[in-house]
Amino acid sequence: MTMPDLEHALDALAGRVSSLREARTAYPSDLAPTLDAALAELDTATELLAEAREELRKAPKRGKKDGGQRELKLLRQVFRAFPVPVIVLDGGGVVRRINPETSRVLGSPDGYLVGRSFPLLVDVSRRAAFRSHLTAVLQTGQPAAFETRLAHQGRTHTVQLALTRLTMPGEPQQMVAAVALPTKVQLPEPGVRRPEQSDGALLLSAARRQDLLAKMGRLLLDEEALLRPVALPRATRLLAAEWADWVIVDMVRDGLPRRSVVVAPKDHPLGDLPRQVEAADPAGSQVVMQVLERRSGVVHEMVDDETLLGFCADGPLLTAMAAGSLLSVPVGPCDGVLTLVRTGARQPFTLADLSVMQEAGLQLGLAVRAQSSFQSRSRAADALSASVAPRNLPDVPGYEAAAVYHPGASVGAEFYDVFPVAGGWGFALGGAAGKGEEAASVSAMVRGGLRVLSVWESDPDLVMRKVNEALVAQGTGMFVLAAAGFVRGRSIRLSSAGHHPAALLGADGTVRFAVGGGVPLGISVEAETGVEELTIGVGETLVLYSEGLISSRNERGEPYGEERLADVLARCAGQSPSTVVKAVEADRHAFSGGQVWDEIVVLALKGV
């Protein structure tokens, strides 16, 4: 066959292939004749390749160098001019050459697929069959033709594929030529710019990436993301909904990556595969360990190595997941790894996607760290709060007791307590002048000191003075307002160190305030306290309250004050202590519009 004959045969083949495409489009419900003809054309294409190869062998040698170059030139011309996709594979199925028609059909840049495993383009369900055909062609030399599906760049093609064994000049191993004729894809016209490369599509993709980061930020900055461990589930659900088919998070604990979250595709049946992905050890994943070691992300636009994510009972995880593209980035500085997987039917991840996911991973890591720090501090705050307020009030003979405690905007510094003493019961209420953990710890120390020293001392005023000495010796720089009393029968001995005076509610609704006064604890070694003896009759109620109650303000900036407290108490004559404290609480809430800045403590003892 001469070169003009070959060119004429190629032109005729191109015309017939074009007619087959038109027939397939015109008669989509009657494809059998078209497919039969397509197989015949594949046979024709295979014969043309074989004849061209034979002509090259017979071509006269004008010199070793000149002859070899002529052969290569003719081969390239035939290969590039072929009107159907032709792919040259080595014995392992790796792409060694592709012609322009292959790049056009699959929508990939020229040369992009060279060096990549061709079976990864084949639909997962048909890869095993393809490899069997490839092996048979290599071993027997007999060509094979069959239908299969190719997936790449978000496009899926049903093709008639013909495999023929080749011996390539300069190649020590056998090669295989794969000729593909798409039967169920409308191919773009030659020269038309791919849609994903258009300016509008590029702008849309950039906008989607920015929108993803904005959504991620809103999810992770929400207050609930600090209060509860929802950062990882929220972020992974967002990514699964908009960015990937599979989302996996592996967090480092005790120096090793541990699988924390796995989100499968929505249409994937809940069952064995998601559980296998969850059970897989991330320490056995090449890509996870690589990201942790290098502290930078990686993107595999095409998954060449299906073992990158490790193995499950069914083999490589990526094979079971039908992975086509993979992206992994660090979570935070290197607290873990975020891995996204797309199936072969979707657009592959790009370097632009890697950049935006690096930022998303950093945000996610910061959110997880903030959540951990906040919850740790919250637990510490809860422990401190528990150390300044009893969980339950004990039963005091001859009295009924009730209390209400509302924490403020920061860690509480107010305390109250009811405890046994020699020959009776004791109570205390107060708070350090300050906010935060240090103030709370000082209040807890004073509360504990009052309770412990009351075991040996019979006078609450002496107990207050000794606690004052200890507080001054500690050198905290803080002072504490406190009131403490010992109850023996109907008699109460009350000591005050700069605290608000207690209120006594009579059975007839009259309200009077105790003397109170004194100097707060911790200011001077020589304590100055106010001491008073009170008698509580049946039906009378002693009420102690914190600075936070009296200083609560309304929208006009007016303080709640002791006068308003007296009015509320007068309306509670004869009521139980629990009713009294709830009434005070409700009135203050209405007065301040529900705002609470400082801790609110109200303690009531009623003679019964």
Short mmCIF file of C-alpha atoms in Angstrom, two decimals, residues 254 278 351 423 565 576 592:
data_model
loop_
_atom_site.label_atom_id
_atom_site.label_comp_id
_atom_site.label_asym_id
_atom_site.label_seq_id
_atom_site.Cartn_x
_atom_site.Cartn_y
_atom_site.Cartn_z
CA ASP A 254 -1.47 9.92 70.97
CA GLU A 278 -14.30 3.58 58.87
CA LEU A 351 -4.46 22.49 41.82
CA GLY A 423 -24.21 22.23 118.30
CA LEU A 565 -36.00 43.85 97.01
CA SER A 576 -42.04 28.98 101.46
CA SER A 592 -33.28 43.88 83.79
#
